[in-house]
């Protein structure tokens, strides 16, 4: 394990996960591709210091995903897209206003929607799935110096299938909804990245209910807690709610890297 993110080395055939804080992750695929999702970096209170101060520490980003437009998810994604000349993939009604407001160049935005699949890189498939949440862009208008609120469509989650068939379900921000069961049965994720903070998303009890009753993955990794005083759910509460389940709970600390 490492608390420092470095430029991607040659692939070792495994999947590497680095938690950037909140719902942000840097994934290195078995083929050595760098995937970044929901990168709230400059403003994130738990962002690893080396990355907060130097985005190049992430390495060359091959795939950039955003689940919805709230600042702790959209974060620094437009800047990363421009720095890496990398397309930002996201919900259609989030990407469009980013382009029309001049935040994102049109050639660096890819619009798709819930249930849509793309194959953005050889051997990698991304499917957008439902999430029970909202989405809003807060944009500072340079002409007035004032913040404006712009609708940004619906939030999504992602099923990310890597070159070796390993599947990660990043749930984004979500509350409980019955189609979690359908999504799990259809896509059979190996690892689920699940929000547990409460207030804006599932709390530990609801998250554990979803994992144990509907999703039943091999592994679940709690996220979206420990970065906002309004999201009071804790890892200990989630672990307690998961007691007796055969599902492996994979805890991480911000800045930590794990291999799968």
Short mmCIF file of C-alpha atoms in Angstrom, two decimals:
data_model
loop_
_atom_site.label_atom_id
_atom_site.label_comp_id
_atom_site.label_asym_id
_atom_site.label_seq_id
_atom_site.Cartn_x
_atom_site.Cartn_y
_atom_site.Cartn_z
CA UNK A 1 0.00 0.00 0.00
CA UNK A 2 1.10 3.52 -0.67
CA UNK A 3 -0.15 6.90 0.50
CA UNK A 4 1.44 8.64 -2.48
CA UNK A 5 0.17 8.69 -6.05
CA UNK A 6 2.86 8.48 -8.68
CA UNK A 7 2.94 8.52 -12.46
CA UNK A 8 1.55 5.18 -13.58
CA UNK A 9 4.22 2.46 -13.77
CA UNK A 10 4.09 -0.42 -16.19
CA UNK A 11 1.06 -2.63 -15.62
CA UNK A 12 1.38 -5.53 -13.18
CA UNK A 13 -1.88 -7.11 -14.32
CA UNK A 14 -3.79 -5.96 -11.23
CA UNK A 15 -6.27 -3.18 -10.54
CA UNK A 16 -5.01 -0.36 -8.32
CA UNK A 17 -7.41 1.87 -6.42
CA UNK A 18 -6.34 5.18 -4.86
CA UNK A 19 -8.95 7.00 -2.76
CA UNK A 20 -8.77 10.73 -3.46
CA UNK A 21 -11.35 11.54 -0.77
CA UNK A 22 -15.16 11.80 -0.77
CA UNK A 23 -16.26 9.94 -3.95
CA UNK A 24 -13.03 10.50 -5.89
CA UNK A 25 -10.86 7.61 -7.06
CA UNK A 26 -7.87 7.05 -9.30
CA UNK A 27 -8.03 3.58 -10.81
CA UNK A 28 -5.12 1.99 -12.67
CA UNK A 29 -6.48 -0.79 -14.83
CA UNK A 30 -4.74 -4.15 -15.38
CA UNK A 31 -3.67 -2.76 -18.77
CA UNK A 32 -2.07 0.29 -17.18
CA UNK A 33 -4.77 2.85 -18.05
CA UNK A 34 -5.48 5.64 -15.58
CA UNK A 35 -9.16 6.27 -14.80
CA UNK A 36 -10.18 9.19 -12.58
CA UNK A 37 -13.72 9.59 -11.27
CA UNK A 38 -15.34 12.47 -9.34
CA UNK A 39 -12.10 14.39 -8.69
CA UNK A 40 -12.83 16.95 -5.96
CA UNK A 41 -9.19 17.83 -5.38
CA UNK A 42 -8.42 21.50 -4.69
CA UNK A 43 -11.44 21.90 -2.44
CA UNK A 44 -11.45 18.42 -0.97
CA UNK A 45 -10.42 18.46 2.70
CA UNK A 46 -9.06 14.91 2.49
CA UNK A 47 -7.25 15.12 -0.87
CA UNK A 48 -3.69 13.73 -0.65
CA UNK A 49 -1.40 16.76 -0.33
CA UNK A 50 0.86 15.83 -3.23
CA UNK A 51 -2.13 15.68 -5.59
CA UNK A 52 -3.88 18.77 -4.22
CA UNK A 53 -0.70 20.76 -4.95
CA UNK A 54 0.21 19.11 -8.27
CA UNK A 55 -2.36 17.39 -10.47
CA UNK A 56 0.45 15.78 -12.50
CA UNK A 57 0.90 13.42 -9.54
CA UNK A 58 -2.18 11.61 -10.84
CA UNK A 59 -0.29 10.59 -13.96
CA UNK A 60 -1.60 10.95 -17.51
CA UNK A 61 -5.37 10.47 -17.27
CA UNK A 62 -6.78 8.19 -19.95
CA UNK A 63 -10.43 8.25 -18.86
CA UNK A 64 -12.29 10.89 -16.85
CA UNK A 65 -15.73 10.14 -15.38
CA UNK A 66 -18.11 12.36 -13.41
CA UNK A 67 -21.34 11.09 -11.83
CA UNK A 68 -23.07 14.49 -11.40
CA UNK A 69 -22.42 18.21 -11.13
CA UNK A 70 -22.31 18.87 -7.39
CA UNK A 71 -19.01 20.48 -6.51
CA UNK A 72 -17.70 17.54 -4.49
CA UNK A 73 -18.03 15.35 -7.59
CA UNK A 74 -17.53 17.57 -10.64
CA UNK A 75 -14.77 19.29 -8.68
CA UNK A 76 -11.69 19.80 -10.85
CA UNK A 77 -12.78 17.54 -13.71
CA UNK A 78 -12.98 20.30 -16.38
CA UNK A 79 -9.47 21.46 -15.50
CA UNK A 80 -8.16 17.89 -15.60
CA UNK A 81 -9.81 17.35 -18.98
CA UNK A 82 -8.00 20.37 -20.40
CA UNK A 83 -4.67 19.57 -18.73
CA UNK A 84 -4.67 16.02 -20.10
CA UNK A 85 -6.52 16.70 -23.36
CA UNK A 86 -8.84 13.95 -22.10
CA UNK A 87 -12.56 13.66 -22.74
CA UNK A 88 -14.84 14.14 -19.74
CA UNK A 89 -17.59 11.51 -19.78
CA UNK A 90 -20.75 12.36 -17.89
CA UNK A 91 -24.54 12.71 -17.90
CA UNK A 92 -25.70 14.47 -21.06
CA UNK A 93 -27.49 17.30 -19.27
CA UNK A 94 -24.41 18.04 -17.17
CA UNK A 95 -21.92 18.01 -20.03
CA UNK A 96 -24.04 20.27 -22.26
CA UNK A 97 -24.22 23.25 -19.86
CA UNK A 98 -20.52 22.85 -19.07
CA UNK A 99 -19.89 23.35 -22.79
CA UNK A 100 -22.41 26.15 -23.36
CA UNK A 101 -21.13 28.04 -20.31
CA UNK A 102 -17.59 27.81 -21.65
CA UNK A 103 -16.31 25.69 -18.76
CA UNK A 104 -15.41 22.74 -21.01
CA UNK A 105 -14.36 22.74 -24.69
CA UNK A 106 -16.89 20.94 -26.87
CA UNK A 107 -14.31 18.43 -28.11
CA UNK A 108 -13.59 17.32 -24.52
CA UNK A 109 -17.15 16.47 -23.52
CA UNK A 110 -18.92 13.14 -24.10
CA UNK A 111 -22.65 13.01 -23.36
CA UNK A 112 -24.44 9.85 -22.40
CA UNK A 113 -27.17 8.85 -20.00
CA UNK A 114 -28.50 6.25 -17.62
CA UNK A 115 -28.20 2.73 -19.14
CA UNK A 116 -25.88 3.99 -21.89
CA UNK A 117 -22.66 2.06 -22.52
CA UNK A 118 -19.41 3.26 -24.04
CA UNK A 119 -16.07 1.62 -24.81
CA UNK A 120 -13.73 4.59 -24.39
CA UNK A 121 -10.51 2.56 -24.31
CA UNK A 122 -9.48 -0.86 -25.65
CA UNK A 123 -10.76 -3.54 -23.29
CA UNK A 124 -12.62 -1.09 -21.02
CA UNK A 125 -16.39 -0.66 -20.96
CA UNK A 126 -18.35 1.91 -18.96
CA UNK A 127 -22.11 1.69 -18.42
CA UNK A 128 -24.06 4.51 -16.80
CA UNK A 129 -26.73 3.30 -14.37
CA UNK A 130 -29.34 4.98 -12.22
CA UNK A 131 -28.64 6.82 -8.99
CA UNK A 132 -31.27 8.32 -6.70
CA UNK A 133 -29.94 11.87 -6.36
CA UNK A 134 -29.99 15.32 -8.01
CA UNK A 135 -27.51 17.43 -9.99
CA UNK A 136 -26.82 21.18 -10.18
CA UNK A 137 -23.98 23.30 -11.54
CA UNK A 138 -22.99 26.36 -9.51
CA UNK A 139 -21.07 28.60 -11.91
CA UNK A 140 -19.40 31.90 -11.21
CA UNK A 141 -20.30 34.25 -14.05
CA UNK A 142 -17.16 36.22 -14.92
CA UNK A 143 -19.24 39.07 -16.31
CA UNK A 144 -21.02 39.69 -13.01
CA UNK A 145 -18.77 37.99 -10.47
CA UNK A 146 -21.86 36.28 -9.06
CA UNK A 147 -22.65 32.60 -8.69
CA UNK A 148 -25.41 31.16 -10.87
CA UNK A 149 -27.25 27.86 -10.52
CA UNK A 150 -27.82 25.78 -13.65
CA UNK A 151 -29.79 22.52 -13.91
CA UNK A 152 -27.52 19.59 -14.74
CA UNK A 153 -29.80 16.67 -15.48
CA UNK A 154 -29.83 13.51 -13.40
CA UNK A 155 -27.10 11.90 -11.38
CA UNK A 156 -25.75 8.49 -12.42
CA UNK A 157 -23.53 5.70 -11.21
CA UNK A 158 -21.07 3.72 -13.34
CA UNK A 159 -20.29 0.08 -13.97
CA UNK A 160 -16.62 0.09 -15.01
CA UNK A 161 -15.49 -3.17 -16.60
CA UNK A 162 -11.70 -3.49 -16.94
CA UNK A 163 -9.56 -5.48 -19.36
CA UNK A 164 -9.57 -8.63 -17.23
CA UNK A 165 -13.33 -8.56 -16.63
CA UNK A 166 -13.11 -7.06 -13.12
CA UNK A 167 -16.19 -4.89 -12.58
CA UNK A 168 -16.43 -1.86 -10.30
CA UNK A 169 -19.76 -0.21 -9.52
CA UNK A 170 -19.21 3.40 -8.49
CA UNK A 171 -22.63 4.27 -7.14
CA UNK A 172 -22.11 8.04 -7.15
CA UNK A 173 -24.37 9.79 -4.67
CA UNK A 174 -27.51 7.80 -4.08
CA UNK A 175 -30.28 6.91 -1.70
CA UNK A 176 -32.00 3.55 -1.66
CA UNK A 177 -33.91 2.47 -4.76
CA UNK A 178 -35.21 -0.97 -5.70
CA UNK A 179 -33.40 -1.21 -9.03
CA UNK A 180 -30.12 -1.62 -7.16
CA UNK A 181 -31.09 -5.30 -7.19
CA UNK A 182 -31.65 -5.27 -10.96
CA UNK A 183 -28.36 -3.46 -11.62
CA UNK A 184 -26.45 -5.99 -9.53
CA UNK A 185 -28.15 -8.96 -11.17
CA UNK A 186 -27.54 -7.56 -14.65
CA UNK A 187 -23.91 -6.43 -14.30
CA UNK A 188 -22.62 -8.58 -11.41
CA UNK A 189 -20.08 -6.13 -9.95
CA UNK A 190 -17.07 -7.50 -8.09
CA UNK A 191 -16.45 -4.33 -6.08
CA UNK A 192 -19.07 -1.73 -5.13
CA UNK A 193 -18.03 1.79 -4.11
CA UNK A 194 -20.92 2.79 -1.85
CA UNK A 195 -21.76 6.12 -0.17
CA UNK A 196 -22.47 5.81 3.56
CA UNK A 197 -22.34 9.39 4.89
CA UNK A 198 -26.08 10.03 5.19
CA UNK A 199 -27.94 13.34 4.76
CA UNK A 200 -27.26 13.55 1.00
CA UNK A 201 -26.94 9.77 0.45
CA UNK A 202 -27.52 6.46 2.17
CA UNK A 203 -26.40 6.32 5.77
CA UNK A 204 -24.49 3.27 7.10
CA UNK A 205 -27.67 1.37 7.97
CA UNK A 206 -29.32 1.92 4.58
CA UNK A 207 -26.07 1.19 2.75
CA UNK A 208 -25.65 -2.08 4.62
CA UNK A 209 -29.27 -3.01 3.86
CA UNK A 210 -28.66 -2.43 0.14
CA UNK A 211 -25.41 -4.40 0.15
CA UNK A 212 -26.77 -7.36 2.12
CA UNK A 213 -30.26 -7.58 0.65
CA UNK A 214 -30.17 -6.35 -2.95
CA UNK A 215 -26.61 -6.12 -4.26
CA UNK A 216 -24.70 -8.94 -2.54
CA UNK A 217 -21.33 -8.23 -4.18
CA UNK A 218 -18.04 -9.93 -3.37
CA UNK A 219 -16.65 -6.70 -1.92
CA UNK A 220 -17.95 -3.31 -0.87
CA UNK A 221 -15.88 -0.19 -0.25
CA UNK A 222 -17.54 2.62 1.72
CA UNK A 223 -17.05 6.18 0.44
CA UNK A 224 -18.59 9.66 0.67
CA UNK A 225 -18.07 10.10 4.40
CA UNK A 226 -15.45 11.79 6.60
CA UNK A 227 -15.23 14.90 4.37
CA UNK A 228 -18.34 16.90 5.27
CA UNK A 229 -19.80 17.62 8.73
CA UNK A 230 -23.29 17.01 7.32
CA UNK A 231 -22.40 13.42 6.33
CA UNK A 232 -21.98 11.92 9.77
CA UNK A 233 -22.05 8.23 8.88
CA UNK A 234 -18.88 6.41 9.92
CA UNK A 235 -16.92 3.38 8.81
CA UNK A 236 -17.42 1.78 12.24
CA UNK A 237 -21.20 2.12 11.93
CA UNK A 238 -21.15 0.55 8.48
CA UNK A 239 -18.92 -2.31 9.60
CA UNK A 240 -21.23 -2.95 12.53
CA UNK A 241 -24.27 -3.00 10.24
CA UNK A 242 -22.47 -5.50 7.97
CA UNK A 243 -21.63 -7.98 10.75
CA UNK A 244 -22.55 -11.55 9.87
CA UNK A 245 -22.53 -10.90 6.12
CA UNK A 246 -20.19 -12.87 3.83
CA UNK A 247 -19.57 -9.68 1.84
CA UNK A 248 -16.04 -8.40 2.36
CA UNK A 249 -15.94 -4.79 3.57
CA UNK A 250 -12.83 -3.10 2.17
CA UNK A 251 -12.07 0.04 4.21
CA UNK A 252 -9.68 2.67 2.89
CA UNK A 253 -8.17 5.87 4.17
CA UNK A 254 -7.80 8.89 1.93
CA UNK A 255 -4.53 8.68 -0.02
CA UNK A 256 -4.25 4.93 0.39
CA UNK A 257 -3.75 2.58 -2.57
CA UNK A 258 -5.05 -1.00 -2.69
CA UNK A 259 -4.62 -3.73 -5.31
CA UNK A 260 -7.24 -6.17 -6.51
#
